[in-house]
CSV table of N, CA, C and O in Angstrom, one decimal:
chain,number,residue,atom,x,y,z
A,430,UNK,N,18.1,-40.3,34.3
A,430,UNK,CA,19.4,-41.4,33.7
A,430,UNK,C,20.7,-40.3,33.5
A,430,UNK,O,20.4,-39.3,32.6
A,431,UNK,N,21.7,-40.8,33.7
A,431,UNK,CA,23.1,-39.9,33.5
A,431,UNK,C,23.7,-41.2,32.9
A,431,UNK,O,24.3,-42.2,33.7
A,432,UNK,N,24.6,-40.8,31.8
A,432,UNK,CA,25.8,-41.4,31.4
A,432,UNK,C,27.0,-40.6,32.1
A,432,UNK,O,27.2,-39.5,31.3
A,433,UNK,N,27.6,-41.4,32.6
A,433,UNK,CA,28.9,-40.7,33.3
A,433,UNK,C,30.2,-41.0,32.6
A,433,UNK,O,30.3,-42.3,32.8
A,434,UNK,N,30.8,-40.4,32.0
A,434,UNK,CA,32.0,-40.4,31.3
A,434,UNK,C,33.0,-40.8,32.1
A,434,UNK,O,33.4,-40.1,33.0
A,435,UNK,N,33.7,-41.8,32.1
A,435,UNK,CA,35.0,-42.2,32.9
A,435,UNK,C,36.2,-42.0,32.0
A,435,UNK,O,36.9,-42.5,31.4
A,436,UNK,N,36.5,-40.5,32.3
A,436,UNK,CA,37.6,-40.1,31.3
A,436,UNK,C,39.0,-40.5,31.9
A,436,UNK,O,39.8,-40.4,31.0
A,437,UNK,N,39.1,-40.9,33.2
A,437,UNK,CA,40.3,-41.9,33.6
A,437,UNK,C,40.8,-42.9,32.5
A,437,UNK,O,42.0,-43.3,32.5
A,438,UNK,N,39.8,-43.2,32.0
A,438,UNK,CA,40.1,-44.5,31.0
A,438,UNK,C,40.4,-44.3,29.9
A,438,UNK,O,41.1,-44.9,28.9
A,439,UNK,N,40.1,-43.1,29.4
A,439,UNK,CA,40.7,-42.5,28.1
A,439,UNK,C,42.0,-42.2,27.7
A,439,UNK,O,42.5,-42.5,26.8
A,440,UNK,N,42.6,-41.7,28.9
A,440,UNK,CA,44.1,-41.1,28.8
A,440,UNK,C,45.1,-41.9,29.9
A,440,UNK,O,46.0,-41.3,30.3
A,441,UNK,N,44.7,-43.0,30.3
A,441,UNK,CA,45.5,-43.7,31.4
A,441,UNK,C,44.9,-43.1,32.9
A,441,UNK,O,44.1,-42.2,33.0
A,442,UNK,N,45.1,-43.9,33.7
A,442,UNK,CA,44.6,-43.8,35.0
A,442,UNK,C,45.0,-42.3,35.9
A,442,UNK,O,46.4,-42.3,35.7
A,443,UNK,N,44.2,-41.6,36.2
A,443,UNK,CA,44.5,-40.5,36.9
A,443,UNK,C,44.0,-40.4,38.2
A,443,UNK,O,42.6,-40.4,38.3
A,444,UNK,N,44.3,-40.5,39.4
A,444,UNK,CA,43.9,-40.5,40.5
A,444,UNK,C,42.9,-39.6,40.9
A,444,UNK,O,41.9,-39.7,41.4
A,445,UNK,N,43.2,-38.3,40.5
A,445,UNK,CA,42.4,-37.3,40.7
A,445,UNK,C,41.1,-37.3,39.9
A,445,UNK,O,39.9,-37.1,40.3
A,446,UNK,N,41.0,-37.6,38.7
A,446,UNK,CA,40.0,-38.0,37.7
A,446,UNK,C,39.1,-39.0,38.4
A,446,UNK,O,37.8,-39.0,38.4
A,447,UNK,N,39.6,-40.1,38.9
A,447,UNK,CA,38.9,-41.1,39.6
A,447,UNK,C,38.1,-40.7,40.7
A,447,UNK,O,37.0,-41.1,40.9
A,448,UNK,N,38.7,-39.7,41.5
A,448,UNK,CA,38.3,-39.4,42.8
A,448,UNK,C,37.1,-38.6,42.3
A,448,UNK,O,36.0,-38.7,43.2
A,449,UNK,N,37.3,-37.7,41.3
A,449,UNK,CA,36.2,-36.6,40.9
A,449,UNK,C,35.1,-37.6,40.2
A,449,UNK,O,33.9,-37.4,40.6
A,450,UNK,N,35.4,-38.4,39.6
A,450,UNK,CA,34.1,-39.4,39.0
A,450,UNK,C,33.3,-40.2,40.1
A,450,UNK,O,32.2,-40.2,39.9
A,451,UNK,N,34.0,-40.5,41.1
A,451,UNK,CA,33.4,-41.2,42.3
A,451,UNK,C,32.6,-40.2,42.8
A,451,UNK,O,31.4,-40.5,43.4
A,452,UNK,N,33.0,-38.9,43.0
A,452,UNK,CA,32.2,-37.8,43.6
A,452,UNK,C,31.1,-37.7,43.2
A,452,UNK,O,29.8,-37.4,43.5
A,453,UNK,N,31.1,-37.2,42.0
A,453,UNK,CA,29.9,-36.8,40.9
A,453,UNK,C,29.0,-38.2,40.9
A,453,UNK,O,27.4,-37.9,41.1
A,454,UNK,N,29.6,-39.5,40.7
A,454,UNK,CA,28.5,-40.3,40.9
A,454,UNK,C,27.8,-40.5,42.1
A,454,UNK,O,26.6,-40.8,42.4
A,455,UNK,N,28.5,-40.3,43.3
A,455,UNK,CA,27.8,-40.2,44.5
A,455,UNK,C,26.8,-39.2,44.7
A,455,UNK,O,25.6,-39.3,45.2
A,456,UNK,N,26.9,-38.0,44.1
A,456,UNK,CA,26.1,-36.8,44.2
A,456,UNK,C,24.7,-37.3,43.4
A,456,UNK,O,23.6,-36.8,43.8
A,457,UNK,N,25.0,-37.8,42.1
A,457,UNK,CA,23.9,-37.9,41.2
A,457,UNK,C,23.1,-39.2,41.9
A,457,UNK,O,21.8,-38.9,42.0
A,458,UNK,N,23.8,-40.1,42.5
A,458,UNK,CA,22.8,-41.4,43.1
A,458,UNK,C,22.2,-40.7,44.3
A,458,UNK,O,21.2,-41.1,44.5
A,459,UNK,N,22.6,-39.7,45.0
A,459,UNK,CA,22.1,-39.0,46.2
A,459,UNK,C,20.7,-38.4,45.7
A,459,UNK,O,19.8,-38.2,46.7
A,460,UNK,N,20.7,-37.9,44.6
A,460,UNK,CA,19.6,-37.4,44.3
A,460,UNK,C,18.6,-38.3,43.1
A,460,UNK,O,17.6,-37.8,42.8
A,461,UNK,N,18.9,-39.4,43.4
A,461,UNK,CA,17.8,-40.3,42.7
A,461,UNK,C,18.1,-40.8,41.2
A,461,UNK,O,17.4,-41.4,40.7
A,462,UNK,N,19.6,-40.4,40.7
A,462,UNK,CA,19.8,-40.5,39.1
A,462,UNK,C,20.2,-42.1,39.0
A,462,UNK,O,20.6,-42.6,39.9
A,463,UNK,N,19.4,-42.4,38.1
A,463,UNK,CA,20.0,-43.8,37.6
A,463,UNK,C,21.2,-43.6,36.8
A,463,UNK,O,21.3,-42.6,35.9
A,464,UNK,N,22.2,-44.2,37.1
A,464,UNK,CA,23.6,-44.0,36.4
A,464,UNK,C,24.5,-45.1,35.8
A,464,UNK,O,24.3,-46.3,36.2
A,465,UNK,N,24.9,-44.9,34.4
A,465,UNK,CA,25.7,-45.7,33.8
A,465,UNK,C,27.2,-45.1,33.6
A,465,UNK,O,27.1,-43.7,33.2
A,466,UNK,N,28.2,-46.0,33.9
A,466,UNK,CA,29.3,-45.3,33.5
A,466,UNK,C,30.0,-45.9,32.2
A,466,UNK,O,29.6,-46.8,31.8
A,467,UNK,N,30.6,-44.9,31.6
A,467,UNK,CA,30.9,-45.0,30.1
A,467,UNK,C,32.4,-44.8,29.9
A,467,UNK,O,33.0,-43.9,29.9
A,468,UNK,N,33.1,-45.9,30.2
A,468,UNK,CA,34.6,-46.0,30.1
A,468,UNK,C,35.1,-46.1,28.3
A,468,UNK,O,34.3,-46.5,27.6
A,469,UNK,N,36.5,-45.7,28.2
A,469,UNK,CA,36.9,-45.9,26.8
A,469,UNK,C,36.7,-47.0,26.2
A,469,UNK,O,36.8,-48.1,26.8
A,470,UNK,N,36.4,-47.2,24.7
A,470,UNK,CA,36.2,-48.3,24.2
A,470,UNK,C,34.7,-49.0,24.3
A,470,UNK,O,34.7,-50.3,23.7
A,471,UNK,N,33.8,-48.3,24.9
A,471,UNK,CA,32.7,-48.9,25.1
A,471,UNK,C,31.7,-48.1,24.5
A,471,UNK,O,31.6,-47.1,24.6
A,472,UNK,N,30.8,-48.9,23.8
A,472,UNK,CA,29.7,-48.0,23.1
A,472,UNK,C,28.6,-47.7,24.0
A,472,UNK,O,27.9,-48.2,25.0
A,473,UNK,N,27.9,-46.4,23.8
A,473,UNK,CA,27.0,-46.2,24.5
A,473,UNK,C,25.7,-46.8,24.4
A,473,UNK,O,24.9,-47.2,25.4
A,474,UNK,N,25.6,-47.8,23.1
A,474,UNK,CA,24.5,-48.5,23.1
A,474,UNK,C,24.6,-49.7,24.1
A,474,UNK,O,23.6,-50.2,24.7
A,475,UNK,N,25.8,-50.1,24.3
A,475,UNK,CA,25.9,-51.2,25.2
A,475,UNK,C,25.6,-50.9,26.6
A,475,UNK,O,25.1,-51.8,27.3
A,476,UNK,N,25.9,-49.8,27.2
A,476,UNK,CA,25.5,-49.4,28.6
A,476,UNK,C,24.2,-48.8,28.7
A,476,UNK,O,23.6,-48.9,29.6
A,477,UNK,N,23.5,-48.4,27.7
A,477,UNK,CA,22.1,-48.0,27.6
A,477,UNK,C,21.4,-49.1,27.9
A,477,UNK,O,20.4,-49.0,28.6
A,478,UNK,N,21.6,-50.3,27.4
A,478,UNK,CA,20.9,-51.6,27.4
A,478,UNK,C,21.0,-52.0,28.8
A,478,UNK,O,20.1,-52.5,29.4
A,479,UNK,N,22.3,-52.1,29.6
A,479,UNK,CA,22.5,-52.4,30.8
A,479,UNK,C,21.6,-51.6,31.7
A,479,UNK,O,21.0,-52.0,32.8
A,480,UNK,N,21.5,-50.3,31.4
A,480,UNK,CA,20.6,-49.3,32.2
A,480,UNK,C,19.2,-49.7,32.1
A,480,UNK,O,18.7,-49.6,33.5
A,481,UNK,N,18.7,-50.2,31.2
A,481,UNK,CA,17.4,-50.4,31.0
A,481,UNK,C,16.8,-52.0,31.9
A,481,UNK,O,16.0,-52.1,32.4
A,482,UNK,N,18.0,-52.7,32.0
A,482,UNK,CA,18.0,-53.9,32.7
A,482,UNK,C,18.3,-54.0,34.2
A,482,UNK,O,18.3,-55.2,34.7
A,483,UNK,N,18.9,-52.9,34.9
A,483,UNK,CA,19.3,-52.8,36.0
A,483,UNK,C,18.6,-51.8,37.0
A,483,UNK,O,17.8,-51.1,36.5
A,484,UNK,N,19.1,-51.7,38.4
A,484,UNK,CA,18.4,-50.9,39.2
A,484,UNK,C,19.0,-49.4,39.2
A,484,UNK,O,19.3,-49.0,37.9
A,485,UNK,N,19.3,-48.8,40.4
A,485,UNK,CA,19.8,-47.5,40.6
A,485,UNK,C,21.2,-47.3,39.6
A,485,UNK,O,21.3,-46.5,38.9
A,486,UNK,N,21.9,-48.3,39.9
A,486,UNK,CA,23.4,-48.2,39.2
A,486,UNK,C,23.4,-49.4,38.2
A,486,UNK,O,23.1,-50.6,38.3
A,487,UNK,N,23.7,-48.9,36.8
A,487,UNK,CA,23.9,-50.2,35.7
A,487,UNK,C,25.0,-50.6,35.9
A,487,UNK,O,25.3,-51.9,35.7
A,488,UNK,N,26.2,-49.8,36.4
A,488,UNK,CA,27.5,-50.4,36.9
A,488,UNK,C,27.8,-50.1,38.2
A,488,UNK,O,27.5,-48.8,38.6
A,489,UNK,N,28.4,-50.7,38.9
A,489,UNK,CA,28.9,-50.5,40.6
A,489,UNK,C,30.1,-49.1,40.4
A,489,UNK,O,30.5,-48.9,39.2
A,490,UNK,N,30.3,-48.6,41.2
A,490,UNK,CA,31.3,-47.6,41.3
A,490,UNK,C,32.8,-48.1,40.8
A,490,UNK,O,33.4,-47.3,40.2
A,491,UNK,N,32.9,-49.4,40.7
A,491,UNK,CA,34.2,-49.9,40.4
A,491,UNK,C,34.1,-50.3,38.8
A,491,UNK,O,34.9,-50.7,38.2
A,492,UNK,N,33.1,-50.1,38.3
A,492,UNK,CA,32.7,-50.4,36.7
A,492,UNK,C,32.5,-51.6,36.5
A,492,UNK,O,32.2,-52.0,35.3
A,493,UNK,N,32.2,-52.5,37.5
A,493,UNK,CA,31.8,-53.7,37.0
A,493,UNK,C,30.3,-54.0,37.0
A,493,UNK,O,29.5,-53.0,37.4
A,494,UNK,N,29.9,-55.3,36.8
A,494,UNK,CA,28.4,-55.5,36.9
A,494,UNK,C,27.8,-55.1,38.4
A,494,UNK,O,28.4,-55.7,39.3
A,495,UNK,N,26.6,-54.7,38.5
A,495,UNK,CA,25.9,-54.6,39.7
A,495,UNK,C,25.3,-55.8,40.0
A,495,UNK,O,24.9,-56.6,39.4
């Protein structure tokens, strides 16, 4: 399980940060990790619950429900 911090949502959109986030997510998924994205303003408890109820991705790469 990996909680992937979506730092681009903390300080405004940054194209480089978004691309890096996507690349890290792709690498982790390639190694079989279950991934949840944690954007600004979201509690870890809420994404942890999503992770328990979903497949490989708790959230899709765009941040919406899988």
